[in-house]
Amino acid sequence: MVMIYPLSNVSLTDKEKINVDYAFAASWISGTGLFVRQFEEMLADRVQRKHVVAVANGTLALELALKTMGIGPGHKVIVPALTFVAPAAAVLNVGAEPVLVDVSADHWTLDPELLPLHANAIIAVDLMGHPADYQALHVASGLPIIEDAAEAHGACYRGMPVGSFGVISTFSFHANKTITTGEGGAVLTDSDFLADNLRLVANHGMRPERPYFHEVVGSNYRMTNLTAAIGCGQMERWDELVAKRNQVAQWYDERLPKSFGRRPVMPWATEACWLYTVTHPERDRVVASLRECGIDARAIWCALPDLPLYAPYSTQGDYPIARRVAREAFLLPTSAVMSEEDVDTISGVLMHYA
Ligand SMILES: *Cc1c(COP(=O)(O)O)cnc(C)c1O
């Protein structure tokens, strides 16, 4: 089936191209380059964080965050039962154990009232353009939080930008995210100590001042300068790219038949639409109809407790909310390059289920 309306699409302009050409012409293509530094500074500025370390992707950003916080074998990390799999996989990849916790029906992010007592940290996911409830999570547990902001560039929690919460926060800049570098990620913190360790682990356990002296077992998590060149162009367009997706969401909102449910938004949240998400009791039929029309709609992820791999970590009840949302929700094509006519055409198919 040829998809006429892809689920997501990137928006690239001369801003990105000029930077890439410049890096190419100067042969600055490795992970040590001026665009990497500039990208980190622009992101720090944007979300009001003291330190940013650019890395190869959003999944490695989470692994680096966990390692730097000293989380490994014998530790438990709370992860929402409804999310793209990366946070749960990152916990297993550092040798720790995820503890899956259900999400709230009110906002689809971690339910602060369900946090188990025995855990070492929390990964809170700003799911589908909506922040987690950071104050409530903090009051309920006091545990160190990692904020996974991969799906919420531009969203706010009580007026503060996502990416500024938790001991450490992370972003992904994969091609389907709101701000993109193709593949890419970042780890952010206000702690000088953690920032120092993040850089150390991300660069083979050595410091630039002392080459080949390896203080800790490190690895290579670096983003390339070519990637960061694209990122610097995208950072300049942050407001525009966030606004365009919100415009697309508004066009969908205006046309959405009453039989569909919209992603819920709390009064304390400023949503920034990533992939427009709606629910319908006959989700699978609706998605099949859209796909037959060349519209690349997709059911959202399976609830993690329903994946055999994650069943052993699903010890906190029946996960009714994660399972219901996973059964009823689906994603509609969303990007900064979509027009109102595109949304009209796609919404036309939804009318059949009004
Ligand atoms: C996309 C995503 C990631 C992973 O990012 P990659 O850059 O693709 O590795 C992590 N967490 C969440 C919630 C995501 O949606």
Coordinates of C-alpha atoms and ligand atoms in Angstrom, one line a residue:
M1 CA 0.0 0.0 0.0
V2 CA 1.5 3.3 -1.1
M3 CA 1.0 5.9 1.6
I4 CA 0.1 9.3 0.2
Y5 CA 0.0 10.9 3.7
P6 CA 3.0 9.7 5.7
L7 CA 2.7 9.5 9.5
S8 CA 5.4 12.1 9.8
N9 CA 7.6 14.2 7.6
V10 CA 10.6 16.4 8.3
S11 CA 10.8 20.1 7.5
L12 CA 14.3 21.2 6.3
T13 CA 15.2 24.6 5.0
D14 CA 18.3 26.5 3.9
K15 CA 19.0 27.2 7.6
E16 CA 20.0 23.5 8.1
K17 CA 21.6 23.2 4.6
I18 CA 24.0 26.1 5.0
N19 CA 25.2 24.7 8.3
V20 CA 25.7 21.2 6.9
D21 CA 27.5 22.6 3.8
Y22 CA 29.8 24.6 6.1
A23 CA 30.6 21.6 8.3
F24 CA 31.2 19.5 5.2
A25 CA 33.5 22.1 3.5
A26 CA 35.5 22.4 6.7
S27 CA 35.7 18.6 7.1
W28 CA 34.2 18.9 10.5
I29 CA 32.3 15.7 10.5
S30 CA 33.2 13.9 13.8
G31 CA 31.8 14.4 17.3
T32 CA 34.2 17.2 18.1
G33 CA 33.0 20.3 16.3
L34 CA 31.7 23.7 16.8
F35 CA 28.1 22.9 15.8
V36 CA 27.9 20.3 18.6
R37 CA 28.9 22.9 21.1
Q38 CA 26.5 25.5 19.6
F39 CA 23.7 23.0 19.5
E40 CA 24.2 22.2 23.2
E41 CA 24.2 25.9 24.1
M42 CA 21.1 26.6 22.1
L43 CA 19.2 23.8 23.7
A44 CA 20.4 24.8 27.2
D45 CA 19.2 28.3 26.5
R46 CA 15.8 27.1 25.1
V47 CA 14.8 24.9 28.1
Q48 CA 16.7 26.8 30.8
R49 CA 19.1 24.1 31.8
K50 CA 22.7 24.7 32.9
H51 CA 24.3 21.8 31.0
V52 CA 23.5 19.9 27.8
V53 CA 25.4 16.9 26.4
A54 CA 24.5 16.1 22.8
V55 CA 24.4 12.3 22.1
A56 CA 23.8 9.9 19.2
N57 CA 20.1 9.2 19.9
G58 CA 17.3 9.5 22.6
T59 CA 17.7 5.9 23.7
L60 CA 21.4 6.2 24.5
A61 CA 20.6 9.5 26.2
L62 CA 18.5 7.5 28.7
E63 CA 21.2 4.9 29.1
L64 CA 23.8 7.5 29.7
A65 CA 21.5 9.3 32.3
L66 CA 20.9 6.0 34.2
K67 CA 24.6 5.1 34.2
T68 CA 25.7 8.5 35.4
M69 CA 23.2 8.3 38.2
G70 CA 24.8 5.1 39.3
I71 CA 21.9 2.9 38.4
G72 CA 22.7 -0.7 37.5
P73 CA 22.3 -4.3 38.7
G74 CA 20.1 -4.6 41.8
H75 CA 18.3 -1.3 41.2
K76 CA 14.7 -0.7 40.3
V77 CA 13.4 2.1 38.1
I78 CA 9.8 3.0 37.8
V79 CA 8.7 3.3 34.1
P80 CA 5.2 4.1 32.8
A81 CA 3.3 1.1 31.4
L82 CA 2.3 3.2 28.4
T83 CA 5.2 4.6 26.4
F84 CA 7.4 3.9 23.4
V85 CA 9.6 1.1 24.7
A86 CA 12.9 3.0 24.9
P87 CA 12.8 3.9 28.6
A88 CA 12.1 0.4 29.7
A89 CA 14.7 -1.0 27.4
A90 CA 17.3 1.5 28.7
V91 CA 16.7 0.3 32.2
L92 CA 17.3 -3.3 31.2
N93 CA 20.4 -2.3 29.1
V94 CA 22.1 -0.9 32.2
G95 CA 21.4 -4.1 34.1
A96 CA 18.6 -2.6 36.3
E97 CA 15.0 -3.7 36.5
P98 CA 12.0 -1.7 35.3
V99 CA 8.9 -1.6 37.5
L100 CA 6.0 -0.8 35.3
V101 CA 3.4 1.6 36.8
D102 CA 0.0 2.5 35.2
V103 CA -0.7 5.9 33.8
S104 CA -3.5 8.3 34.8
A105 CA -6.7 8.4 32.8
D106 CA -6.6 12.2 33.2
H107 CA -3.3 12.8 31.3
W108 CA -1.9 9.4 30.2
T109 CA 1.4 10.0 32.0
L110 CA 2.6 8.2 35.2
D111 CA -0.1 8.2 37.9
P112 CA 1.6 9.6 41.0
E113 CA -0.9 7.8 43.3
L114 CA 0.3 4.4 42.1
L115 CA 4.0 4.7 42.8
P116 CA 5.4 1.7 44.6
L117 CA 7.5 2.3 47.7
H118 CA 10.5 0.3 46.8
A119 CA 12.4 1.8 43.8
N120 CA 15.6 3.7 43.2
A121 CA 14.5 6.2 40.5
I122 CA 11.7 7.1 38.1
I123 CA 11.7 7.7 34.4
A124 CA 8.8 10.0 33.7
V125 CA 7.7 10.3 30.1
D126 CA 6.2 13.5 28.7
L127 CA 3.8 11.3 26.6
M128 CA 2.5 12.6 23.3
G129 CA 3.2 16.3 23.8
H130 CA 2.0 16.4 27.4
P131 CA 4.2 16.8 30.5
A132 CA 4.1 14.4 33.4
D133 CA 2.9 15.8 36.8
Y134 CA 6.4 16.5 38.3
Q135 CA 5.2 18.2 41.5
A136 CA 2.9 15.3 42.4
L137 CA 5.6 12.7 41.4
H138 CA 8.1 14.4 43.7
V139 CA 5.7 14.7 46.6
A140 CA 4.5 11.1 46.3
S141 CA 8.0 9.5 46.1
G142 CA 10.9 11.8 46.7
L143 CA 12.8 9.6 44.3
P144 CA 15.3 11.0 41.7
I145 CA 13.5 11.6 38.4
I146 CA 14.7 11.3 34.9
E147 CA 12.5 13.3 32.5
D148 CA 12.1 11.7 29.0
A149 CA 11.0 14.7 27.0
A150 CA 11.4 13.0 23.6
E151 CA 7.8 13.5 22.5
A152 CA 7.1 16.9 23.9
H153 CA 9.5 19.6 22.5
G154 CA 7.8 22.9 23.2
A155 CA 5.3 21.7 25.9
C156 CA 5.3 23.2 29.4
Y157 CA 4.5 22.1 32.9
R158 CA 3.1 24.9 35.1
G159 CA 4.7 27.4 32.7
M160 CA 8.2 25.8 32.7
P161 CA 9.5 24.1 29.5
V162 CA 9.7 20.3 29.4
G163 CA 13.3 19.2 29.4
S164 CA 13.9 21.3 32.6
F165 CA 12.5 18.7 35.1
G166 CA 14.1 16.0 37.0
V167 CA 17.7 15.5 38.1
I168 CA 18.4 14.7 34.5
S169 CA 16.2 15.1 31.4
T170 CA 16.6 13.7 27.9
F171 CA 15.4 14.5 24.4
S172 CA 15.4 12.6 21.2
F173 CA 15.8 14.3 17.8
H174 CA 14.8 11.3 15.7
A175 CA 13.3 12.2 12.3
N176 CA 9.7 11.7 13.6
K177 CA 10.2 14.1 16.5
T178 CA 9.2 17.8 16.5
I179 CA 12.8 19.1 16.4
T180 CA 15.0 16.7 14.5
T181 CA 18.6 15.9 13.5
G182 CA 17.7 12.7 11.7
E183 CA 19.1 10.6 14.6
G184 CA 20.1 12.4 17.7
G185 CA 19.5 13.0 21.4
A186 CA 20.6 15.0 24.4
V187 CA 21.1 14.7 28.1
L188 CA 20.4 17.8 30.3
T189 CA 21.1 18.7 33.9
D190 CA 21.6 21.6 36.3
S191 CA 24.1 19.6 38.3
D192 CA 27.8 20.4 37.7
F193 CA 28.8 17.1 39.1
L194 CA 26.4 15.1 36.9
A195 CA 27.3 17.1 33.8
D196 CA 31.0 16.4 34.4
N197 CA 30.3 12.7 34.7
L198 CA 28.0 12.7 31.7
R199 CA 30.7 14.1 29.5
L200 CA 33.3 11.7 31.0
V201 CA 31.2 8.6 30.3
A202 CA 30.1 9.9 26.8
N203 CA 33.8 10.4 25.8
H204 CA 35.6 7.1 26.6
G205 CA 36.0 8.1 30.2
M206 CA 38.6 10.7 29.4
R207 CA 38.8 14.5 29.6
P208 CA 39.9 16.7 26.6
E209 CA 42.7 18.1 28.8
R210 CA 44.2 14.7 29.4
P211 CA 44.0 12.5 26.3
Y212 CA 44.3 8.7 26.7
F213 CA 44.0 8.9 30.5
H214 CA 40.8 7.0 31.2
E215 CA 39.3 7.7 34.6
V216 CA 36.2 5.6 34.3
V217 CA 34.9 2.9 31.9
G218 CA 33.4 5.1 29.3
S219 CA 31.9 4.6 25.9
N220 CA 31.2 6.7 22.9
Y221 CA 27.8 8.4 22.9
R222 CA 28.7 11.4 20.8
M223 CA 26.6 13.2 18.2
T224 CA 28.4 14.1 15.0
N225 CA 29.1 17.7 13.9
L226 CA 27.1 17.1 10.7
T227 CA 24.1 16.0 12.8
A228 CA 24.5 19.0 15.1
A229 CA 24.7 21.3 12.0
I230 CA 21.2 20.2 11.1
G231 CA 20.2 20.6 14.8
C232 CA 21.4 24.2 15.0
G233 CA 19.2 25.1 12.0
Q234 CA 16.3 23.3 13.7
M235 CA 16.9 25.1 17.0
E236 CA 16.6 28.5 15.2
R237 CA 13.2 27.3 13.9
W238 CA 12.0 25.8 17.3
D239 CA 9.0 28.2 17.7
E240 CA 8.0 27.9 14.1
L241 CA 8.2 24.1 14.1
V242 CA 6.2 23.8 17.4
A243 CA 3.6 26.3 16.2
K244 CA 3.1 24.5 12.9
R245 CA 2.3 21.2 14.6
N246 CA -0.1 22.9 17.0
Q247 CA -1.8 24.5 14.0
V248 CA -2.3 21.0 12.5
A249 CA -3.7 19.8 15.8
Q250 CA -6.1 22.7 15.8
W251 CA -7.3 21.9 12.3
Y252 CA -7.9 18.3 13.4
D253 CA -9.7 19.5 16.6
E254 CA -12.1 21.6 14.5
R255 CA -13.0 18.6 12.4
L256 CA -12.9 15.7 14.8
P257 CA -16.3 13.9 15.0
K258 CA -17.8 13.5 18.5
S259 CA -17.4 9.8 18.5
F260 CA -13.6 10.3 18.8
G261 CA -11.8 11.2 22.0
R262 CA -9.0 13.6 22.0
R263 CA -5.8 13.2 24.0
P264 CA -6.6 14.7 27.4
V265 CA -4.9 17.9 28.5
M266 CA -4.6 19.0 32.2
P267 CA -5.0 22.7 33.3
W268 CA -1.4 22.7 34.5
A269 CA -0.1 21.6 31.1
T270 CA 0.6 23.4 27.9
E271 CA 0.4 20.8 25.2
A272 CA 2.7 20.8 22.2
C273 CA 1.3 18.4 19.7
W274 CA 3.8 15.8 18.5
L275 CA 1.7 13.2 16.6
Y276 CA -2.0 14.0 16.8
T277 CA -3.5 11.2 18.9
V278 CA -7.2 10.3 19.2
T279 CA -9.3 7.4 20.6
H280 CA -12.2 5.5 19.1
P281 CA -13.9 2.3 20.4
E282 CA -13.5 0.7 17.0
R283 CA -9.9 1.8 16.6
D284 CA -8.7 -1.1 14.5
R285 CA -11.5 -0.6 11.9
V286 CA -10.8 3.2 11.7
V287 CA -7.1 2.7 11.2
A288 CA -7.7 0.0 8.5
S289 CA -10.0 2.4 6.6
L290 CA -7.5 5.3 6.8
R291 CA -4.7 3.0 5.6
E292 CA -6.8 1.8 2.7
C293 CA -7.0 5.5 1.6
G294 CA -3.2 5.9 1.7
I295 CA -3.3 7.6 5.1
D296 CA -0.5 6.3 7.3
A297 CA -2.5 6.2 10.6
R298 CA -1.2 3.8 13.2
A299 CA -2.4 2.2 16.4
I300 CA -0.2 3.4 19.3
W301 CA 2.2 1.1 21.0
C302 CA 1.1 -2.0 22.9
A303 CA 0.9 -1.5 26.7
L304 CA 4.2 -2.8 27.9
P305 CA 2.6 -5.4 30.3
D306 CA 1.2 -7.0 27.2
L307 CA 4.7 -7.6 25.7
P308 CA 6.0 -11.0 26.9
L309 CA 9.4 -9.4 27.5
Y310 CA 8.0 -6.9 30.0
A311 CA 5.4 -9.1 31.6
P312 CA 7.8 -10.1 34.5
Y313 CA 8.1 -6.4 35.4
S314 CA 4.4 -5.9 35.4
T315 CA 3.9 -6.4 39.1
Q316 CA 1.6 -3.5 40.0
G317 CA -1.9 -4.7 39.2
D318 CA -3.8 -4.9 36.0
Y319 CA -2.8 -1.7 34.2
P320 CA -6.4 -0.8 33.2
I321 CA -5.7 2.7 31.9
A322 CA -2.5 1.8 29.9
R323 CA -4.4 -1.2 28.4
R324 CA -7.5 0.8 27.5
V325 CA -5.5 3.7 25.9
A326 CA -3.3 1.2 24.0
R327 CA -6.5 -0.5 22.7
E328 CA -8.3 2.7 21.6
A329 CA -5.7 5.3 20.7
F330 CA -4.1 5.9 17.3
L331 CA -1.8 8.4 15.6
L332 CA -2.8 10.6 12.7
P333 CA -0.3 12.0 10.2
T334 CA 1.2 15.2 11.7
S335 CA 4.1 17.3 10.5
A336 CA 5.1 20.9 10.1
V337 CA 4.7 20.6 6.3
M338 CA 1.0 19.6 6.3
S339 CA -1.7 21.8 4.9
E340 CA -5.2 22.4 6.0
E341 CA -6.4 20.6 2.8
D342 CA -4.4 17.5 3.9
V343 CA -6.2 17.6 7.3
D344 CA -9.5 18.0 5.5
T345 CA -8.9 14.9 3.4
I346 CA -7.9 12.8 6.4
S347 CA -10.7 14.1 8.5
G348 CA -13.1 13.2 5.7
V349 CA -12.4 9.5 6.3
L350 CA -13.0 9.9 10.1
M351 CA -16.5 11.3 9.2
H352 CA -17.5 7.8 8.2
Y353 CA -17.2 6.8 11.9
A354 CA -19.0 9.9 13.3
Ligands
LIG1 C1 11.4 8.4 20.3 C2 11.5 8.2 21.8 C3 12.7 7.8 22.4 C4 13.9 7.3 21.7 O1 14.5 8.1 20.9 P1 15.5 7.6 19.7 O2 16.2 8.8 19.4 O3 14.7 7.0 18.6 O4 16.4 6.6 20.3 C5 12.7 7.7 23.8 N1 11.7 7.9 24.5 C6 10.5 8.2 24.0 C7 9.3 8.4 24.9 C8 10.4 8.3 22.6 O5 9.2 8.6 22.0

